Amino acid sequence: MSLLPRKSLAVGIRWLSRCDASSVARIAQAYNPAWTIEELLTALQRRNCIGMVAEAHLERQKANCIVGYMIYELHAKRLRILEFAVDPATRRLGVGSQMIHRTRLSQNLSFRIASE
């Protein structure tokens, strides 16, 4: 049984880079509490902290856009998700599910969601 919704948005998943910071911050602003660009860059400087983005071609913008991101800590046998968000305009289209699926395929690890 697939966890993807019937209508899904095809995304490419790639590592987050410094040039993605403003797009990630834009998505983060839709949620509370939102991470700042400074917090994002500080977290990614840690050795075991990794960021991924989901990118999709959006017709209305005629370009590839970042529609989701995930920041996690990599530990010996698990991931600890620190931040996970999808652009509100593309929610409920399977973006988050595709990111989790891709991460689980590349890492044979268990997940733990960070709580505050």
PDB file of C-alpha atoms in Angstrom:
ATOM      1  CA  MET A   1       0.000   0.000   0.000  1.00  0.00           C
ATOM      2  CA  SER A   2       1.414   3.394  -1.014  1.00  0.00           C
ATOM      3  CA  LEU A   3       1.467   6.307   1.404  1.00  0.00           C
ATOM      4  CA  LEU A   4       1.462   8.794  -1.477  1.00  0.00           C
ATOM      5  CA  PRO A   5      -1.824  10.578  -2.138  1.00  0.00           C
ATOM      6  CA  ARG A   6      -3.715   9.887  -5.358  1.00  0.00           C
ATOM      7  CA  LYS A   7      -2.616  13.248  -6.719  1.00  0.00           C
ATOM      8  CA  SER A   8       1.088  13.702  -6.137  1.00  0.00           C
ATOM      9  CA  LEU A   9       3.709  16.195  -7.206  1.00  0.00           C
ATOM     10  CA  ALA A  10       6.863  14.679  -8.694  1.00  0.00           C
ATOM     11  CA  VAL A  11       9.900  16.031  -6.886  1.00  0.00           C
ATOM     12  CA  GLY A  12      13.631  15.657  -7.100  1.00  0.00           C
ATOM     13  CA  ILE A  13      15.388  15.196  -3.780  1.00  0.00           C
ATOM     14  CA  ARG A  14      18.883  16.588  -3.319  1.00  0.00           C
ATOM     15  CA  TRP A  15      21.247  17.794  -0.615  1.00  0.00           C
ATOM     16  CA  LEU A  16      20.579  21.267   0.712  1.00  0.00           C
ATOM     17  CA  SER A  17      23.245  23.848  -0.163  1.00  0.00           C
ATOM     18  CA  ARG A  18      23.960  27.348   1.134  1.00  0.00           C
ATOM     19  CA  CYS A  19      22.325  28.889  -1.937  1.00  0.00           C
ATOM     20  CA  ASP A  20      19.022  27.232  -0.889  1.00  0.00           C
ATOM     21  CA  ALA A  21      18.909  29.105   2.438  1.00  0.00           C
ATOM     22  CA  SER A  22      16.535  31.866   1.319  1.00  0.00           C
ATOM     23  CA  SER A  23      14.059  29.386  -0.234  1.00  0.00           C
ATOM     24  CA  VAL A  24      14.138  27.240   2.895  1.00  0.00           C
ATOM     25  CA  ALA A  25      13.651  30.312   5.108  1.00  0.00           C
ATOM     26  CA  ARG A  26      10.654  31.333   2.970  1.00  0.00           C
ATOM     27  CA  ILE A  27       9.008  27.959   3.606  1.00  0.00           C
ATOM     28  CA  ALA A  28       9.946  28.060   7.300  1.00  0.00           C
ATOM     29  CA  GLN A  29       8.166  31.409   7.722  1.00  0.00           C
ATOM     30  CA  ALA A  30       4.849  29.643   7.092  1.00  0.00           C
ATOM     31  CA  TYR A  31       5.288  27.670  10.313  1.00  0.00           C
ATOM     32  CA  ASN A  32       5.681  28.625  13.935  1.00  0.00           C
ATOM     33  CA  PRO A  33       8.270  28.725  15.349  1.00  0.00           C
ATOM     34  CA  ALA A  34      10.160  29.414  12.139  1.00  0.00           C
ATOM     35  CA  TRP A  35      13.875  28.814  11.756  1.00  0.00           C
ATOM     36  CA  THR A  36      15.914  31.806  10.663  1.00  0.00           C
ATOM     37  CA  ILE A  37      18.564  31.629   7.959  1.00  0.00           C
ATOM     38  CA  GLU A  38      21.204  32.022  10.686  1.00  0.00           C
ATOM     39  CA  GLU A  39      19.815  29.076  12.689  1.00  0.00           C
ATOM     40  CA  LEU A  40      19.695  26.968   9.551  1.00  0.00           C
ATOM     41  CA  LEU A  41      23.296  27.713   8.583  1.00  0.00           C
ATOM     42  CA  THR A  42      24.515  27.196  12.168  1.00  0.00           C
ATOM     43  CA  ALA A  43      22.822  23.794  12.364  1.00  0.00           C
ATOM     44  CA  LEU A  44      24.285  22.700   9.032  1.00  0.00           C
ATOM     45  CA  GLN A  45      27.809  23.499  10.234  1.00  0.00           C
ATOM     46  CA  ARG A  46      27.601  20.631  12.723  1.00  0.00           C
ATOM     47  CA  ARG A  47      29.342  17.502  11.520  1.00  0.00           C
ATOM     48  CA  ASN A  48      26.378  15.180  11.779  1.00  0.00           C
ATOM     49  CA  CYS A  49      23.711  17.632  10.596  1.00  0.00           C
ATOM     50  CA  ILE A  50      22.388  17.157   7.067  1.00  0.00           C
ATOM     51  CA  GLY A  51      19.836  19.013   4.991  1.00  0.00           C
ATOM     52  CA  MET A  52      17.759  17.838   2.036  1.00  0.00           C
ATOM     53  CA  VAL A  53      15.411  19.724  -0.246  1.00  0.00           C
ATOM     54  CA  ALA A  54      12.565  18.641  -2.496  1.00  0.00           C
ATOM     55  CA  GLU A  55      12.498  20.480  -5.796  1.00  0.00           C
ATOM     56  CA  ALA A  56       9.627  20.492  -8.296  1.00  0.00           C
ATOM     57  CA  HIS A  57       8.888  22.157 -11.604  1.00  0.00           C
ATOM     58  CA  LEU A  58       5.977  24.499 -10.990  1.00  0.00           C
ATOM     59  CA  GLU A  59       4.157  25.620 -14.131  1.00  0.00           C
ATOM     60  CA  ARG A  60       2.852  28.806 -12.537  1.00  0.00           C
ATOM     61  CA  GLN A  61       6.445  29.916 -11.914  1.00  0.00           C
ATOM     62  CA  LYS A  62       7.905  28.304 -15.051  1.00  0.00           C
ATOM     63  CA  ALA A  63      10.883  27.089 -13.035  1.00  0.00           C
ATOM     64  CA  ASN A  64      12.132  24.505 -10.574  1.00  0.00           C
ATOM     65  CA  CYS A  65      11.345  25.589  -7.030  1.00  0.00           C
ATOM     66  CA  ILE A  66      12.137  24.216  -3.602  1.00  0.00           C
ATOM     67  CA  VAL A  67       8.858  22.932  -2.174  1.00  0.00           C
ATOM     68  CA  GLY A  68      10.086  21.186   0.966  1.00  0.00           C
ATOM     69  CA  TYR A  69      13.085  20.609   3.173  1.00  0.00           C
ATOM     70  CA  MET A  70      14.318  18.422   5.980  1.00  0.00           C
ATOM     71  CA  ILE A  71      17.188  18.966   8.397  1.00  0.00           C
ATOM     72  CA  TYR A  72      18.315  16.006  10.432  1.00  0.00           C
ATOM     73  CA  GLU A  73      21.109  14.711  12.628  1.00  0.00           C
ATOM     74  CA  LEU A  74      22.693  11.461  11.590  1.00  0.00           C
ATOM     75  CA  HIS A  75      23.532   9.102  14.460  1.00  0.00           C
ATOM     76  CA  ALA A  76      24.929   5.567  14.406  1.00  0.00           C
ATOM     77  CA  LYS A  77      21.605   3.759  13.955  1.00  0.00           C
ATOM     78  CA  ARG A  78      19.008   6.472  13.666  1.00  0.00           C
ATOM     79  CA  LEU A  79      18.088   9.867  12.286  1.00  0.00           C
ATOM     80  CA  ARG A  80      16.832  12.683  14.467  1.00  0.00           C
ATOM     81  CA  ILE A  81      14.691  15.052  12.423  1.00  0.00           C
ATOM     82  CA  LEU A  82      15.209  18.612  13.613  1.00  0.00           C
ATOM     83  CA  GLU A  83      13.115  20.457  11.049  1.00  0.00           C
ATOM     84  CA  PHE A  84      10.764  19.225   8.333  1.00  0.00           C
ATOM     85  CA  ALA A  85       8.477  21.445   6.286  1.00  0.00           C
ATOM     86  CA  VAL A  86       6.618  21.567   2.981  1.00  0.00           C
ATOM     87  CA  ASP A  87       5.543  24.752   1.219  1.00  0.00           C
ATOM     88  CA  PRO A  88       1.872  25.299   2.147  1.00  0.00           C
ATOM     89  CA  ALA A  89       0.989  25.646  -1.562  1.00  0.00           C
ATOM     90  CA  THR A  90       2.189  22.082  -2.224  1.00  0.00           C
ATOM     91  CA  ARG A  91       1.015  20.335   0.939  1.00  0.00           C
ATOM     92  CA  ARG A  92      -1.039  17.136   0.647  1.00  0.00           C
ATOM     93  CA  LEU A  93       0.688  16.271  -2.643  1.00  0.00           C
ATOM     94  CA  GLY A  94       3.092  13.665  -1.283  1.00  0.00           C
ATOM     95  CA  VAL A  95       6.180  15.887  -1.049  1.00  0.00           C
ATOM     96  CA  GLY A  96       6.932  14.957   2.571  1.00  0.00           C
ATOM     97  CA  SER A  97       6.243  11.270   1.947  1.00  0.00           C
ATOM     98  CA  GLN A  98       8.671  11.253  -0.971  1.00  0.00           C
ATOM     99  CA  MET A  99      11.363  12.867   1.183  1.00  0.00           C
ATOM    100  CA  ILE A 100      10.924  10.302   3.964  1.00  0.00           C
ATOM    101  CA  HIS A 101      10.842   7.446   1.446  1.00  0.00           C
ATOM    102  CA  ARG A 102      14.057   8.638  -0.206  1.00  0.00           C
ATOM    103  CA  THR A 103      15.806   9.016   3.147  1.00  0.00           C
ATOM    104  CA  ARG A 104      14.745   5.558   4.290  1.00  0.00           C
ATOM    105  CA  LEU A 105      16.068   4.051   1.054  1.00  0.00           C
ATOM    106  CA  SER A 106      19.443   5.734   1.376  1.00  0.00           C
ATOM    107  CA  GLN A 107      19.822   5.047   5.103  1.00  0.00           C
ATOM    108  CA  ASN A 108      18.735   1.824   6.765  1.00  0.00           C
ATOM    109  CA  LEU A 109      17.914   3.689   9.958  1.00  0.00           C
ATOM    110  CA  SER A 110      15.046   4.370  12.312  1.00  0.00           C
ATOM    111  CA  PHE A 111      13.532   7.837  12.593  1.00  0.00           C
ATOM    112  CA  ARG A 112      13.019   9.966  15.671  1.00  0.00           C
ATOM    113  CA  ILE A 113      11.249  13.312  15.540  1.00  0.00           C
ATOM    114  CA  ALA A 114      12.872  15.953  17.749  1.00  0.00           C
ATOM    115  CA  SER A 115      10.524  17.470  20.299  1.00  0.00           C
ATOM    116  CA  GLU A 116      11.009  20.774  22.053  1.00  0.00           C
TER     117      GLU A 116
END
